[in-house]
Amino acid sequence: MQQLVNRIVLCIFIMLGSFSLIVIIKYWSEIDFNFKIPVIDVISLGITIFLAWWVADKIEKGRTEERFEKQLIIDKLNELDSCLKEFKDWIDRNNYFLESLIVGKLTEYRSIASNISDALKENYETISEDYKGNKSLPERLTVLKQLCTLIPRHQQDIEIVLSEGEYYYNSDRVDKIDKLINLIRQEIFQLQLRINKI
Amino acid sequence: MKSNTINIPEVFTRFPGGRYNVGKRDSGEELRECILWPKLQKAISDGEKLTIVLDGGAGYGSSFLDEAFGGLVREHHVDVNTLRDKLKFISVEDPYCVEEIWEYIENAAAGK
């Protein structure tokens, strides 16, 4: 309903603008008004109405798409933030984690981050450009994945151990994971603020 | 140049495990030794490309990827340029997985 009202208002404004333009042109070229309506004027009016409607429709569609994309990115950022919060609580609460579960979760998060990154590249190039030289969200999640699942080849790292399909982290590793998750969540928050301002 | 394909979830496992061949889990070492290295050798000798499909798996741990792909450089001394020429990855579900694999290959070449 709101969209229709917007479209009608835009249409009226464009028609008034077109009409004023015609009057000004007629006044300055000193052509007399007469009350006989030539066919060409009727056609011209029809074209003006059509163009006014079409332009209003285009503008409204553009605005709707922009709002939709913006909301979609913000929703994805919220989803990723909730996932990371849940993941952090899970890591803090437990001592060991099933390998397939932790890898699956981190893969899913990176996939969400990858979608966000693509949407930013497509719709907000300036924000996307800011990442050059810094780590992007998917890259940060790769680091998180490495922190949670990369076991050294030879020496057994005392911070992370994989035994019988389960990961064990000591408090130092949990601390590092917590810090990285906090950093990513802060970046998500900053990103949401920037997108909201646009 | 012809191309052959390894679809990891189809020919190996949908639930990849850790780095080494210990325990029951499907490891990166097992993928490399049983499938990847023989197919890569054949691709090199036949002048073919080797396409590796990662989609369909439940996710790949960092140790698994490092051992499977970085291990080609460390254990079989394959040149990075040869790998760049021969390997093609398909990972629509998690595109950054491909970047991660190349990171491990580069690190292995750099002796990290």
Short mmCIF file of C-alpha atoms in Angstrom, two decimals:
data_model
loop_
_atom_site.label_atom_id
_atom_site.label_comp_id
_atom_site.label_asym_id
_atom_site.label_seq_id
_atom_site.Cartn_x
_atom_site.Cartn_y
_atom_site.Cartn_z
CA MET A 1 0.00 0.00 0.00
CA GLN A 2 2.81 2.37 1.02
CA GLN A 3 4.59 1.54 -2.23
CA LEU A 4 1.50 2.46 -4.28
CA VAL A 5 1.12 5.80 -2.43
CA ASN A 6 4.82 6.55 -3.00
CA ARG A 7 4.45 5.73 -6.67
CA ILE A 8 1.36 7.93 -7.09
CA VAL A 9 3.02 10.88 -5.29
CA LEU A 10 6.15 10.52 -7.43
CA CYS A 11 3.96 10.28 -10.53
CA ILE A 12 2.08 13.49 -9.63
CA PHE A 13 5.33 15.35 -9.04
CA ILE A 14 6.79 14.23 -12.35
CA MET A 15 3.57 15.20 -14.20
CA LEU A 16 3.50 18.63 -12.52
CA GLY A 17 7.13 19.10 -13.45
CA SER A 18 6.50 18.13 -17.07
CA PHE A 19 3.43 20.41 -17.26
CA SER A 20 5.34 23.37 -15.80
CA LEU A 21 8.11 22.79 -18.32
CA ILE A 22 5.64 22.82 -21.21
CA VAL A 23 3.99 26.05 -19.91
CA ILE A 24 7.38 27.76 -19.55
CA ILE A 25 8.42 26.73 -23.05
CA LYS A 26 5.10 27.97 -24.47
CA TYR A 27 5.33 31.29 -22.57
CA TRP A 28 8.91 32.04 -23.67
CA SER A 29 8.31 31.12 -27.29
CA GLU A 30 5.22 33.42 -27.24
CA ILE A 31 2.92 30.84 -28.74
CA ASP A 32 -0.75 31.68 -28.09
CA PHE A 33 -2.90 29.27 -26.11
CA ASN A 34 -6.07 28.10 -27.78
CA PHE A 35 -8.81 25.82 -26.56
CA LYS A 36 -8.81 23.46 -29.52
CA ILE A 37 -6.95 20.32 -28.50
CA PRO A 38 -4.74 19.04 -31.30
CA VAL A 39 -4.22 15.28 -31.59
CA ILE A 40 -0.49 15.69 -31.13
CA ASP A 41 -1.04 17.27 -27.68
CA VAL A 42 -3.26 14.35 -26.60
CA ILE A 43 -0.56 11.89 -27.72
CA SER A 44 2.08 14.02 -25.97
CA LEU A 45 0.03 13.99 -22.75
CA GLY A 46 -0.39 10.21 -22.98
CA ILE A 47 3.35 9.75 -23.43
CA THR A 48 4.04 12.11 -20.49
CA ILE A 49 1.70 10.13 -18.22
CA PHE A 50 3.27 6.86 -19.31
CA LEU A 51 6.81 8.17 -18.79
CA ALA A 52 5.88 9.61 -15.39
CA TRP A 53 4.45 6.27 -14.28
CA TRP A 54 7.39 4.33 -15.70
CA VAL A 55 10.05 6.58 -14.08
CA ALA A 56 8.24 6.47 -10.73
CA ASP A 57 8.00 2.70 -10.98
CA LYS A 58 11.74 2.37 -11.78
CA ILE A 59 12.76 4.63 -8.89
CA GLU A 60 10.51 2.80 -6.43
CA LYS A 61 11.75 -0.61 -7.58
CA GLY A 62 15.38 0.54 -7.24
CA ARG A 63 14.73 1.77 -3.70
CA THR A 64 12.94 -1.45 -2.73
CA GLU A 65 15.80 -3.59 -4.06
CA GLU A 66 18.38 -1.49 -2.19
CA ARG A 67 16.42 -1.77 1.07
CA PHE A 68 16.04 -5.52 0.52
CA GLU A 69 19.79 -6.06 -0.10
CA LYS A 70 20.70 -3.94 2.92
CA GLN A 71 18.31 -5.89 5.17
CA LEU A 72 19.57 -9.19 3.77
CA ILE A 73 23.20 -8.34 4.62
CA ILE A 74 22.26 -7.12 8.10
CA ASP A 75 20.25 -10.31 8.71
CA LYS A 76 23.22 -12.44 7.61
CA LEU A 77 25.54 -10.47 9.90
CA ASN A 78 23.13 -11.01 12.79
CA GLU A 79 22.98 -14.71 12.01
CA LEU A 80 26.79 -14.99 11.96
CA ASP A 81 27.06 -13.03 15.20
CA SER A 82 24.54 -15.33 16.95
CA CYS A 83 26.39 -18.41 15.66
CA LEU A 84 29.72 -17.11 16.96
CA LYS A 85 28.23 -16.21 20.34
CA GLU A 86 26.77 -19.71 20.59
CA PHE A 87 30.11 -21.25 19.51
CA LYS A 88 32.03 -19.23 22.13
CA ASP A 89 29.62 -20.29 24.91
CA TRP A 90 29.93 -23.91 23.75
CA ILE A 91 33.75 -23.78 23.81
CA ASP A 92 33.71 -22.13 27.26
CA ARG A 93 31.31 -24.71 28.71
CA ASN A 94 33.00 -27.93 27.52
CA ASN A 95 36.41 -29.61 27.67
CA TYR A 96 36.26 -31.74 24.53
CA PHE A 97 34.52 -31.55 21.16
CA LEU A 98 33.54 -34.02 18.48
CA GLU A 99 35.79 -33.42 15.47
CA SER A 100 33.09 -33.68 12.78
CA LEU A 101 30.79 -31.34 14.73
CA ILE A 102 33.36 -28.58 15.22
CA VAL A 103 34.58 -28.76 11.60
CA GLY A 104 30.97 -28.74 10.37
CA LYS A 105 30.08 -25.67 12.45
CA LEU A 106 33.13 -23.69 11.35
CA THR A 107 32.56 -24.60 7.70
CA GLU A 108 28.96 -23.39 7.97
CA TYR A 109 30.05 -20.07 9.56
CA ARG A 110 32.65 -19.47 6.86
CA SER A 111 30.01 -20.16 4.23
CA ILE A 112 27.73 -17.48 5.78
CA ALA A 113 30.70 -15.07 5.90
CA SER A 114 31.48 -15.83 2.28
CA ASN A 115 27.89 -14.92 1.27
CA ILE A 116 28.17 -11.64 3.21
CA SER A 117 31.48 -10.87 1.54
CA ASP A 118 30.00 -11.50 -1.93
CA ALA A 119 26.95 -9.33 -1.18
CA LEU A 120 29.22 -6.50 0.03
CA LYS A 121 31.33 -6.71 -3.11
CA GLU A 122 28.21 -6.56 -5.25
CA ASN A 123 26.32 -3.79 -3.44
CA TYR A 124 28.73 -1.79 -1.29
CA GLU A 125 32.00 -1.64 -3.13
CA THR A 126 33.42 1.11 -0.88
CA ILE A 127 32.98 -1.03 2.24
CA SER A 128 34.42 -4.04 0.45
CA GLU A 129 37.45 -1.96 -0.66
CA ASP A 130 38.20 -1.11 2.99
CA TYR A 131 39.12 -4.75 3.55
CA LYS A 132 42.12 -4.52 1.23
CA GLY A 133 45.17 -5.01 3.41
CA ASN A 134 43.02 -6.29 6.28
CA LYS A 135 41.56 -9.72 6.78
CA SER A 136 38.01 -10.16 5.51
CA LEU A 137 35.35 -12.00 7.54
CA PRO A 138 35.88 -15.35 5.74
CA GLU A 139 39.65 -15.01 6.22
CA ARG A 140 39.19 -14.34 9.94
CA LEU A 141 37.04 -17.48 10.11
CA THR A 142 39.79 -19.45 8.36
CA VAL A 143 42.14 -18.36 11.16
CA LEU A 144 39.51 -19.43 13.70
CA LYS A 145 39.20 -22.79 11.96
CA GLN A 146 42.98 -23.23 12.05
CA LEU A 147 43.02 -22.31 15.72
CA CYS A 148 40.39 -24.98 16.40
CA THR A 149 41.43 -27.77 14.00
CA LEU A 150 45.08 -27.46 12.89
CA ILE A 151 47.17 -30.05 14.71
CA PRO A 152 50.96 -29.70 14.23
CA ARG A 153 52.61 -32.48 12.20
CA HIS A 154 55.30 -33.71 14.56
CA GLN A 155 55.36 -32.19 17.98
CA GLN A 156 52.19 -32.50 19.95
CA ASP A 157 50.98 -29.00 20.72
CA ILE A 158 49.94 -28.94 24.36
CA GLU A 159 47.27 -26.35 23.59
CA ILE A 160 45.33 -28.55 21.14
CA VAL A 161 45.07 -32.34 21.02
CA LEU A 162 43.04 -34.60 18.73
CA SER A 163 42.34 -37.98 20.25
CA GLU A 164 39.91 -40.60 18.92
CA GLY A 165 37.94 -38.09 16.90
CA GLU A 166 37.70 -35.48 19.64
CA TYR A 167 39.51 -32.19 20.11
CA TYR A 168 40.78 -31.13 23.52
CA TYR A 169 41.88 -27.52 24.13
CA ASN A 170 43.75 -26.25 27.18
CA SER A 171 42.86 -22.92 28.80
CA ASP A 172 45.46 -20.98 26.75
CA ARG A 173 43.92 -22.16 23.48
CA VAL A 174 40.39 -21.47 24.74
CA ASP A 175 41.59 -17.97 25.61
CA LYS A 176 42.96 -17.43 22.08
CA ILE A 177 39.72 -18.74 20.53
CA ASP A 178 37.67 -16.42 22.79
CA LYS A 179 39.77 -13.39 21.85
CA LEU A 180 39.49 -14.07 18.13
CA ILE A 181 35.72 -14.59 18.35
CA ASN A 182 35.39 -11.28 20.25
CA LEU A 183 37.43 -9.53 17.54
CA ILE A 184 35.27 -10.99 14.75
CA ARG A 185 32.08 -10.01 16.60
CA GLN A 186 33.38 -6.45 17.02
CA GLU A 187 34.07 -6.29 13.28
CA ILE A 188 30.57 -7.57 12.56
CA PHE A 189 29.13 -4.82 14.80
CA GLN A 190 31.20 -2.12 13.04
CA LEU A 191 30.10 -3.46 9.68
CA GLN A 192 26.44 -3.31 10.73
CA LEU A 193 26.87 0.31 11.84
CA ARG A 194 28.44 1.27 8.51
CA ILE A 195 25.76 -0.44 6.45
CA ASN A 196 23.00 1.14 8.54
CA LYS A 197 24.43 4.62 7.86
CA ILE A 198 24.19 4.13 4.08
CA MET B 1 44.13 -30.91 -22.23
CA LYS B 2 41.87 -33.67 -20.86
CA SER B 3 40.59 -33.62 -17.31
CA ASN B 4 39.78 -36.28 -14.76
CA THR B 5 37.98 -35.82 -11.49
CA ILE B 6 38.16 -36.85 -7.85
CA ASN B 7 34.89 -36.22 -6.06
CA ILE B 8 36.04 -36.53 -2.43
CA PRO B 9 32.62 -37.14 -0.81
CA GLU B 10 31.83 -39.78 -3.46
CA VAL B 11 35.07 -41.69 -3.73
CA PHE B 12 36.55 -41.13 -0.27
CA THR B 13 34.28 -39.92 2.52
CA ARG B 14 31.63 -37.36 3.39
CA PHE B 15 33.10 -37.06 6.88
CA PRO B 16 36.83 -36.37 6.55
CA GLY B 17 38.90 -36.94 9.67
CA GLY B 18 42.24 -35.66 10.93
CA ARG B 19 45.78 -35.64 9.64
CA TYR B 20 47.16 -39.18 9.98
CA ASN B 21 46.13 -42.74 9.33
CA VAL B 22 45.61 -43.57 12.98
CA GLY B 23 42.30 -44.81 14.31
CA LYS B 24 39.23 -45.38 12.18
CA ARG B 25 38.75 -41.92 10.73
CA ASP B 26 39.35 -41.11 7.05
CA SER B 27 42.51 -39.05 7.22
CA GLY B 28 44.23 -36.54 4.96
CA GLU B 29 47.20 -38.89 4.71
CA GLU B 30 44.95 -41.71 3.47
CA LEU B 31 43.35 -39.48 0.82
CA ARG B 32 46.78 -38.36 -0.38
CA GLU B 33 48.40 -41.80 -0.50
CA CYS B 34 45.48 -43.89 -1.81
CA ILE B 35 43.78 -41.49 -4.23
CA LEU B 36 45.36 -38.09 -4.75
CA TRP B 37 49.00 -39.01 -5.40
CA PRO B 38 48.28 -41.94 -7.82
CA LYS B 39 45.78 -39.80 -9.77
CA LEU B 40 48.14 -36.82 -9.82
CA GLN B 41 51.01 -38.97 -11.12
CA LYS B 42 48.75 -40.24 -13.90
CA ALA B 43 47.56 -36.72 -14.71
CA ILE B 44 51.16 -35.48 -14.94
CA SER B 45 52.27 -38.35 -17.21
CA ASP B 46 49.16 -38.10 -19.44
CA GLY B 47 49.24 -34.29 -19.62
CA GLU B 48 45.79 -34.06 -18.06
CA LYS B 49 44.24 -31.77 -15.48
CA LEU B 50 42.94 -33.17 -12.21
CA THR B 51 39.69 -31.69 -10.92
CA ILE B 52 38.96 -32.11 -7.22
CA VAL B 53 35.38 -31.68 -6.05
CA LEU B 54 35.05 -30.75 -2.39
CA ASP B 55 31.29 -30.03 -2.32
CA GLY B 56 29.03 -32.50 -0.54
CA GLY B 57 31.33 -33.17 2.40
CA ALA B 58 30.51 -32.30 5.99
CA GLY B 59 33.50 -29.92 6.19
CA TYR B 60 37.26 -30.32 6.04
CA GLY B 61 39.46 -29.83 9.09
CA SER B 62 42.63 -27.77 8.66
CA SER B 63 44.91 -30.73 9.51
CA PHE B 64 43.16 -32.90 6.91
CA LEU B 65 43.65 -30.32 4.14
CA ASP B 66 47.23 -29.58 5.15
CA GLU B 67 48.21 -33.24 5.16
CA ALA B 68 46.36 -34.15 1.96
CA PHE B 69 47.51 -31.24 -0.21
CA GLY B 70 50.48 -29.70 1.59
CA GLY B 71 51.73 -33.28 1.93
CA LEU B 72 52.08 -33.55 -1.87
CA VAL B 73 54.86 -30.96 -1.62
CA ARG B 74 56.42 -32.24 1.64
CA GLU B 75 56.26 -35.98 1.03
CA HIS B 76 56.28 -36.29 -2.77
CA HIS B 77 58.28 -33.14 -3.58
CA VAL B 78 55.81 -31.90 -6.19
CA ASP B 79 56.55 -28.37 -7.38
CA VAL B 80 53.97 -25.67 -6.52
CA ASN B 81 53.83 -24.54 -10.16
CA THR B 82 53.09 -28.11 -11.27
CA LEU B 83 50.23 -28.25 -8.76
CA ARG B 84 48.92 -24.88 -9.95
CA ASP B 85 49.01 -26.20 -13.50
CA LYS B 86 47.46 -29.59 -12.80
CA LEU B 87 44.98 -29.12 -9.95
CA LYS B 88 41.60 -27.49 -10.23
CA PHE B 89 39.29 -27.28 -7.20
CA ILE B 90 35.53 -27.04 -7.13
CA SER B 91 34.07 -25.80 -3.86
CA VAL B 92 30.88 -23.85 -4.37
CA GLU B 93 29.60 -24.47 -0.84
CA ASP B 94 32.74 -23.10 0.83
CA PRO B 95 34.82 -21.13 -1.72
CA TYR B 96 37.40 -20.12 0.90
CA CYS B 97 38.32 -23.79 1.32
CA VAL B 98 40.24 -23.52 -1.97
CA GLU B 99 42.19 -20.50 -0.70
CA GLU B 100 42.94 -22.43 2.47
CA ILE B 101 44.31 -25.39 0.47
CA TRP B 102 46.61 -23.13 -1.57
CA GLU B 103 47.81 -21.54 1.67
CA TYR B 104 48.88 -24.99 2.95
CA ILE B 105 50.57 -25.85 -0.35
CA GLU B 106 52.49 -22.54 -0.34
CA ASN B 107 53.42 -23.00 3.32
CA ALA B 108 54.67 -26.52 2.63
CA ALA B 109 56.81 -25.21 -0.25
CA ALA B 110 58.18 -22.50 2.03
CA GLY B 111 59.06 -25.20 4.57
CA LYS B 112 56.66 -23.89 7.21
#
